[in-house]
PDB file of C-alpha atoms in Angstrom:
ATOM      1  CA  UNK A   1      25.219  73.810 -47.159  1.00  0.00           C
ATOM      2  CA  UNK A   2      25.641  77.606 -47.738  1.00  0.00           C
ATOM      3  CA  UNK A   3      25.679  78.527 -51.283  1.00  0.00           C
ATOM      4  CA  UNK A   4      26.173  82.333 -50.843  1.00  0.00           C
ATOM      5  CA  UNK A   5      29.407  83.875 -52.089  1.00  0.00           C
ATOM      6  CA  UNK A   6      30.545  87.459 -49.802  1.00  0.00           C
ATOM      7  CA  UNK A   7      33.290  89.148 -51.910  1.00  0.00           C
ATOM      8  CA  UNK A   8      36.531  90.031 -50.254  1.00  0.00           C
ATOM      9  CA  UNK A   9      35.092  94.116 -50.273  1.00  0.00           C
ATOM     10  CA  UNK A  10      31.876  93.010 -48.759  1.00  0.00           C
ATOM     11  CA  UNK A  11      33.499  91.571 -45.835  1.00  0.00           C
ATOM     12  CA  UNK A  12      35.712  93.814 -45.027  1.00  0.00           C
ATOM     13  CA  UNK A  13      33.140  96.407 -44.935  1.00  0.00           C
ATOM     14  CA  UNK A  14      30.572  94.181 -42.933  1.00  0.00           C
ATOM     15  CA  UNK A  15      33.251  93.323 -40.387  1.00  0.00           C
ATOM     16  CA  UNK A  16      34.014  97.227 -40.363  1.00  0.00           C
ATOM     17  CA  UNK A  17      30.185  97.815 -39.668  1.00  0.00           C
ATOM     18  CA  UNK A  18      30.186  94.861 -36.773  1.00  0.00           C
ATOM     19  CA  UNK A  19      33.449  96.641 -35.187  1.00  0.00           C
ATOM     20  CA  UNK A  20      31.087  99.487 -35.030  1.00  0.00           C
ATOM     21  CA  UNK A  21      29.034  98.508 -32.596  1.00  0.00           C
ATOM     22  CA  UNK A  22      31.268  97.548 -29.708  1.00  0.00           C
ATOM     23  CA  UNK A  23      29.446  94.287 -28.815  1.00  0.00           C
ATOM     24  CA  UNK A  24      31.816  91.510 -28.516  1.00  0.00           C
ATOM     25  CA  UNK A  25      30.487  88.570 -30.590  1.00  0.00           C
ATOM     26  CA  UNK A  26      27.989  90.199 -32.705  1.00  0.00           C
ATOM     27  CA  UNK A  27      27.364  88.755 -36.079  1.00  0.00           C
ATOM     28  CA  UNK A  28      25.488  89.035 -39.079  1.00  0.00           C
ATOM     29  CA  UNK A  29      22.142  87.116 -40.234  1.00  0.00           C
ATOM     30  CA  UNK A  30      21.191  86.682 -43.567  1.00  0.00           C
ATOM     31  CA  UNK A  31      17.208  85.747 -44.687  1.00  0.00           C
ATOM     32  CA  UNK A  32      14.888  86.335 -46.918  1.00  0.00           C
ATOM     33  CA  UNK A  33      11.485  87.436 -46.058  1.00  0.00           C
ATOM     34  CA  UNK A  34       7.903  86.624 -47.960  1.00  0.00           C
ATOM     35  CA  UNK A  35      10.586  84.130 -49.377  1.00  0.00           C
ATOM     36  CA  UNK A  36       8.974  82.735 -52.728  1.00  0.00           C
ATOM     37  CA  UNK A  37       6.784  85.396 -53.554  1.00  0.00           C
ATOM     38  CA  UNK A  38       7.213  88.329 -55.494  1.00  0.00           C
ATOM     39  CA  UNK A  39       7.578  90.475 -52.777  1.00  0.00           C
ATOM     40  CA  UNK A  40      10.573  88.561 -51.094  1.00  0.00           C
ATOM     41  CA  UNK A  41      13.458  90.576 -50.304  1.00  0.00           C
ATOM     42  CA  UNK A  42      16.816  89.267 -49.397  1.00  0.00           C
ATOM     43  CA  UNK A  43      18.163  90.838 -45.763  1.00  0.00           C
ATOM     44  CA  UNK A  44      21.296  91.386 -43.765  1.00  0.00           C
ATOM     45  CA  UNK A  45      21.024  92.627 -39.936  1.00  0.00           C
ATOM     46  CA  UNK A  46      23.328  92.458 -37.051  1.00  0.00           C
ATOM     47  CA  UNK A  47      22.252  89.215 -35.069  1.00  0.00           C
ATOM     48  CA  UNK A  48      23.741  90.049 -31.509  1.00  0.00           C
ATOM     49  CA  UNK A  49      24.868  87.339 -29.192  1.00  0.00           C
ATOM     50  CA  UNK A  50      22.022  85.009 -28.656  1.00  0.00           C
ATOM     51  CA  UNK A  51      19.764  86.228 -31.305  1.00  0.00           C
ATOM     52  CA  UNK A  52      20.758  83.081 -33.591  1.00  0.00           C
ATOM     53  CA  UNK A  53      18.208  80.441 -33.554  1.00  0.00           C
ATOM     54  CA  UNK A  54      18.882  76.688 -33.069  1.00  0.00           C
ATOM     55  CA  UNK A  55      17.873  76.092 -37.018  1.00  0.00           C
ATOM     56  CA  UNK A  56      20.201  79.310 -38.428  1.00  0.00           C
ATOM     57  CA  UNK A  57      23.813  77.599 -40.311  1.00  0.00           C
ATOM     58  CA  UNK A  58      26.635  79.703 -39.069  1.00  0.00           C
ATOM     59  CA  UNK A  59      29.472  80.159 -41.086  1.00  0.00           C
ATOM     60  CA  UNK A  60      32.898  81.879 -40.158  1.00  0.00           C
ATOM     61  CA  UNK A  61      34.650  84.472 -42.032  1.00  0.00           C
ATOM     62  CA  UNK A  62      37.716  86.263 -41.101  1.00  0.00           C
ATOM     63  CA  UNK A  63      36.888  88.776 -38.305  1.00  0.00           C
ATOM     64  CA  UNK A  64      32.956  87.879 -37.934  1.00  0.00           C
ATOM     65  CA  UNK A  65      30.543  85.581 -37.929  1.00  0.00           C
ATOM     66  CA  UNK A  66      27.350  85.220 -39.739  1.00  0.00           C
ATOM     67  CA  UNK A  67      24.143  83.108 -39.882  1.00  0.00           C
ATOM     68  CA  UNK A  68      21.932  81.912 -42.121  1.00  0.00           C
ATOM     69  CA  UNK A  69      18.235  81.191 -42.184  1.00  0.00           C
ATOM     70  CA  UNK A  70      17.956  77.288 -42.342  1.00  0.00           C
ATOM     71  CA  UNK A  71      14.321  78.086 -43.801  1.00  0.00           C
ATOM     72  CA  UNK A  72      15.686  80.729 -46.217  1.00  0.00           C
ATOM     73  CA  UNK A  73      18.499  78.844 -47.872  1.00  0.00           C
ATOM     74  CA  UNK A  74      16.792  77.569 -51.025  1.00  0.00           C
ATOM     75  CA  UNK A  75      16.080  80.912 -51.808  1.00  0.00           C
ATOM     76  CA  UNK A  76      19.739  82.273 -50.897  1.00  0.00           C
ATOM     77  CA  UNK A  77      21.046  79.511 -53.453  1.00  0.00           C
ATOM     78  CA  UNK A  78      23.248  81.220 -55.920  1.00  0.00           C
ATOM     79  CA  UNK A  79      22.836  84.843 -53.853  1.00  0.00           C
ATOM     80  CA  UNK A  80      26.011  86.903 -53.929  1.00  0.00           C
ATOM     81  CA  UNK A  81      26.615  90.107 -51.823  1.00  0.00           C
ATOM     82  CA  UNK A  82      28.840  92.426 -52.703  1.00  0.00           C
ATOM     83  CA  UNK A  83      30.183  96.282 -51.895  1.00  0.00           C
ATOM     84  CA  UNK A  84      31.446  98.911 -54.233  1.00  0.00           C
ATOM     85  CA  UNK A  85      33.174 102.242 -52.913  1.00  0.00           C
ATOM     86  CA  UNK A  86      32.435 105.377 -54.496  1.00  0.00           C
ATOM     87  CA  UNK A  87      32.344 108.884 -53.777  1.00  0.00           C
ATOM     88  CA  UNK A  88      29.273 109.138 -51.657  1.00  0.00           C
ATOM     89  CA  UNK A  89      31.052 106.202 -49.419  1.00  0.00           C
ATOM     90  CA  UNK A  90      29.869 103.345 -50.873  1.00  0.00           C
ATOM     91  CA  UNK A  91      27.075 100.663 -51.418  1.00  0.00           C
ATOM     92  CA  UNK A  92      26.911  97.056 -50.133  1.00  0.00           C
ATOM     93  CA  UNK A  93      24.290  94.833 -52.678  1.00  0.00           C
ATOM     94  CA  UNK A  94      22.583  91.617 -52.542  1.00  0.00           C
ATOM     95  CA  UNK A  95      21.838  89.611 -55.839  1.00  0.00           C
ATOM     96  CA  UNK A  96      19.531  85.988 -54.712  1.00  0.00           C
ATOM     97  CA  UNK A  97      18.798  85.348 -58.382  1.00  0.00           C
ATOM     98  CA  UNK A  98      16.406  82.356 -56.199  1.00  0.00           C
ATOM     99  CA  UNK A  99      15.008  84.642 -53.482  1.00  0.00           C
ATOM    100  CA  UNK A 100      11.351  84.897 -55.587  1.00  0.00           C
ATOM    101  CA  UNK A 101      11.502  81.767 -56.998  1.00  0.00           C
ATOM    102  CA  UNK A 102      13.691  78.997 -55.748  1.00  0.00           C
ATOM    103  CA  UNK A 103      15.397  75.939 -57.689  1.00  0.00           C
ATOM    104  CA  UNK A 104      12.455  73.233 -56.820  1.00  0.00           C
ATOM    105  CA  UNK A 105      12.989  69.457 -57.258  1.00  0.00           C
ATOM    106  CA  UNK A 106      11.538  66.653 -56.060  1.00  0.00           C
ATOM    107  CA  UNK A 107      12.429  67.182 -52.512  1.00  0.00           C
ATOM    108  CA  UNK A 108      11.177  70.785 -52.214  1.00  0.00           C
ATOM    109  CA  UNK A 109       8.302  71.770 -50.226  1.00  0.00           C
ATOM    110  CA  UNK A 110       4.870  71.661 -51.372  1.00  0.00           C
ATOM    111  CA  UNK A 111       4.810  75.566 -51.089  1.00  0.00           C
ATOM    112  CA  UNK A 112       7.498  76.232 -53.290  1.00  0.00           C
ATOM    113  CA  UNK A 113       6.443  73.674 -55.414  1.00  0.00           C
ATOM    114  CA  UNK A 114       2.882  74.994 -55.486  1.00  0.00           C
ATOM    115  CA  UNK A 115       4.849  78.777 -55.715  1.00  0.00           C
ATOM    116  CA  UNK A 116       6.729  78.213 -58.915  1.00  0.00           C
ATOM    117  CA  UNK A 117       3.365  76.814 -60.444  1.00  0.00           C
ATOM    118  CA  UNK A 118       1.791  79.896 -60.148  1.00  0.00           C
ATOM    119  CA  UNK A 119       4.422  82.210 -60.546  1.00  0.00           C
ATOM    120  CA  UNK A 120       5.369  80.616 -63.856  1.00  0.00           C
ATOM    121  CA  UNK A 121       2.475  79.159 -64.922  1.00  0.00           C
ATOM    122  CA  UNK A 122      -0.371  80.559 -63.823  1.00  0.00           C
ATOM    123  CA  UNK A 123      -0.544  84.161 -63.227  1.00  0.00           C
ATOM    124  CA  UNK A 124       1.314  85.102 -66.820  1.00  0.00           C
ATOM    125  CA  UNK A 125      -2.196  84.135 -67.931  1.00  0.00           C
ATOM    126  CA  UNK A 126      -4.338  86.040 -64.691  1.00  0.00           C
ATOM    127  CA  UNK A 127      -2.284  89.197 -65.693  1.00  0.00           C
ATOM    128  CA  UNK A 128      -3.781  89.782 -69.091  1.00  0.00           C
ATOM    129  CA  UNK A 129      -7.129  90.627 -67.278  1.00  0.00           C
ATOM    130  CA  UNK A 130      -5.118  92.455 -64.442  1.00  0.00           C
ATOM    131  CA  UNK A 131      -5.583  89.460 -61.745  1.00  0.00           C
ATOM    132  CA  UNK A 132      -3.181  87.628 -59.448  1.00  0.00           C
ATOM    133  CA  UNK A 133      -3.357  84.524 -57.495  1.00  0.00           C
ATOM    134  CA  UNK A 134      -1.039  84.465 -54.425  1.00  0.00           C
ATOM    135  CA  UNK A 135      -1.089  81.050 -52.091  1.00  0.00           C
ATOM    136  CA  UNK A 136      -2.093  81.750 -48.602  1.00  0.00           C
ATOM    137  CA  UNK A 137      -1.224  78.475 -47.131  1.00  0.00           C
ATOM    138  CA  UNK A 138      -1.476  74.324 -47.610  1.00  0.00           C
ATOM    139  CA  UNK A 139      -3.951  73.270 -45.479  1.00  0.00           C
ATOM    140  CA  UNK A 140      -3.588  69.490 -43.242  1.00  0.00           C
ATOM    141  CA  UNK A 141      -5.606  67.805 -46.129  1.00  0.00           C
ATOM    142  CA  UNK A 142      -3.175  68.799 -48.689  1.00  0.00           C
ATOM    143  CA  UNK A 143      -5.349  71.542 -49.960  1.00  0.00           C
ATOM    144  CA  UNK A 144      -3.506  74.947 -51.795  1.00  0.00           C
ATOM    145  CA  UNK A 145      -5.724  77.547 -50.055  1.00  0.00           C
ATOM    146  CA  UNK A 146      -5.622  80.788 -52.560  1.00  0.00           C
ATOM    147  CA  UNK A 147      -6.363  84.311 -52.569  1.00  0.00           C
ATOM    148  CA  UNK A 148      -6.886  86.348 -55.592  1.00  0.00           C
ATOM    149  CA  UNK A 149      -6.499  89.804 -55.978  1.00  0.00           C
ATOM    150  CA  UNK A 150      -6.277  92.770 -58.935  1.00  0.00           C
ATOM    151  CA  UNK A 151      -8.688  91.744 -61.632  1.00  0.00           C
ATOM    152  CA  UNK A 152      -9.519  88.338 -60.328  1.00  0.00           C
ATOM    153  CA  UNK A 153     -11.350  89.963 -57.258  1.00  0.00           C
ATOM    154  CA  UNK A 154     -15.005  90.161 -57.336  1.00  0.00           C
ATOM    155  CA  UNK A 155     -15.066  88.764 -60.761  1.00  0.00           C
ATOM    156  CA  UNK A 156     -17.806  86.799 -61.819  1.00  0.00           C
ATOM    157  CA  UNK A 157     -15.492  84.027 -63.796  1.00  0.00           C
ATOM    158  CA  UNK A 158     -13.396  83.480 -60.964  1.00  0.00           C
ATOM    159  CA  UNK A 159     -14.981  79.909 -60.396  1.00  0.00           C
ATOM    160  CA  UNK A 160     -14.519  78.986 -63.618  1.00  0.00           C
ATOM    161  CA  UNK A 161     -10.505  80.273 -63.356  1.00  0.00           C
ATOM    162  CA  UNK A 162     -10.212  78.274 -60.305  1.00  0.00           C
ATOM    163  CA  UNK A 163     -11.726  74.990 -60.780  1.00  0.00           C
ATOM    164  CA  UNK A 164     -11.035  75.048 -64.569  1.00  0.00           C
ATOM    165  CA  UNK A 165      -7.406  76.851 -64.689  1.00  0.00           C
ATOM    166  CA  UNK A 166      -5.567  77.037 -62.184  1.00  0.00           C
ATOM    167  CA  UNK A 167      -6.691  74.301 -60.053  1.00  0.00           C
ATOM    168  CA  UNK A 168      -6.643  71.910 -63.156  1.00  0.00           C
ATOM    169  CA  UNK A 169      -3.189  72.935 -63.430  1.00  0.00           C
ATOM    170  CA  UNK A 170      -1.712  72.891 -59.972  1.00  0.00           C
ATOM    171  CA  UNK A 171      -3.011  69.312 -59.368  1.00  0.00           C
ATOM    172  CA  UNK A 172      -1.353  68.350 -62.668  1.00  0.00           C
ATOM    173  CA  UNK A 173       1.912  69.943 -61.856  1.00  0.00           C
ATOM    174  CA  UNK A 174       1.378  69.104 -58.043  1.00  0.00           C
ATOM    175  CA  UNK A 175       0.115  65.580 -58.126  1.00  0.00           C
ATOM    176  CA  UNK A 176      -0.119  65.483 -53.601  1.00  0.00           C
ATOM    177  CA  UNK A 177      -3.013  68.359 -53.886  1.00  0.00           C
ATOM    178  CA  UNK A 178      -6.303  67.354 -53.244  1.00  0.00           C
ATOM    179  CA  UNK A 179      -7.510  70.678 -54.941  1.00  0.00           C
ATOM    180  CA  UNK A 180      -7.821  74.276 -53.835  1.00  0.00           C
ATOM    181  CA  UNK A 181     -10.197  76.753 -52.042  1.00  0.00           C
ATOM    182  CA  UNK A 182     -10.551  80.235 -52.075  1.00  0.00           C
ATOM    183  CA  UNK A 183     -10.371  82.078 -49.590  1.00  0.00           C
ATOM    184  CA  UNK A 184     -10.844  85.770 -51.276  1.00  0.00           C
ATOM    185  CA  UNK A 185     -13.368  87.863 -50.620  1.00  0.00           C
ATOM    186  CA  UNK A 186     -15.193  88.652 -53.925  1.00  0.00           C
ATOM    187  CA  UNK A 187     -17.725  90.819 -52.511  1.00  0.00           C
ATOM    188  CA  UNK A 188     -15.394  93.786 -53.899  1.00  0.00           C
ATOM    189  CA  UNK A 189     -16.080  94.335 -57.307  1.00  0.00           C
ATOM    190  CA  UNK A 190     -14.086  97.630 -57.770  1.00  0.00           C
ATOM    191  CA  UNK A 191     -11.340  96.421 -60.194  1.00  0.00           C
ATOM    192  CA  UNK A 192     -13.044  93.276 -61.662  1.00  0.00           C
ATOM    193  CA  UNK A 193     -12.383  92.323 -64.897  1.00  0.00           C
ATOM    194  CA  UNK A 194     -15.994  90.664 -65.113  1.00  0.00           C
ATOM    195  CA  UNK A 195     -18.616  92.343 -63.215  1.00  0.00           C
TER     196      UNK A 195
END
């Protein structure tokens, strides 16, 4: 199910945009990409006849057409786009108050799960010494595989803050991990917090 609201304004002016480019049955997909990270960002491109993928939800609207990641939905929960005129022409925006961090429950995946740990939980402690953790993938054996950056690079208590903190912590909040490993390369001591 689609949770995204597109005001009356946006899509008239979408379905203007589509008329634009004279190709019968184009359509609009919506995704997010780097969804569940801080750097996610929620996007809107013409998706021309055939570009849909098997997994993508369409949805009708009057005059067009548009499809939605399957993958990215979670993270499109609660996203609204909208478009204001004004005198410069006009600006269409995209709120996904869920794009960084989705709604997780039970039934999430372990990413996201393993995401909003150490979004929330974790690196609001990492940042007072400048560092980051980031997850880089789960691997087969249910283990978070991490990379640290900022502060937490090249620092000499970074075992300590991963066996100690963070992987105390995700295996508390994430009871299916095994543990973590890290898979930064601490060789680079330029911005460590502990030399």
């Amino acid at each position: 199910m689609v949770n995204v609201t597109i005001t009356e304004s946006a899509q008239k002016y979408l379905q203007e945009l589509l008329e634009k480019q004279n190709t019968p049955g184009i359509a609009i997909r919506m995704f997010v990409s780097s969804p569940g990270t801080p750097q996610a960002e929620t996007c809107i491109a013409y998706s021309r006849p055939g570009d849909d993928r098997d997994a993508d939800v369409e949805v009708n609207y009057e005059g067009f057409n548009a499809y939605f990641e399957e993958k990215s939905l979670p993270y499109l929960d609660e996203a609204k786009v909208d478009y204001a005129a004004d005198k410069m022409g006009g600006q269409l925006t995209i709120r996904a108050p869920n794009s960084k961090m989705p709604k997780i429950n039970d039934d999430s995946p372990i990413e996201d799960k393993v995401n909003y740990v150490l979004f929330n939980e974790v690196n609001p402690g990492l940042a007072s010494h400048g560092g980051v953790v980031s997850l880089a993938h789960i691997t087969e054996d249910m283990y978070a595989v991490l990379k640290f950056g900022g502060g937490c690079q090249g620092c000499s208590a970074v075992d300590v803050t991963l066996k100690e903190g963070v992987e105390k912590t995700l295996i508390e909040r994430v009871p299916v991990l095994k543990g973590v490993r890290d898979m930064t390369d601490h060789s680079d001591k330029s911005n460590a917090y502990y030399d």
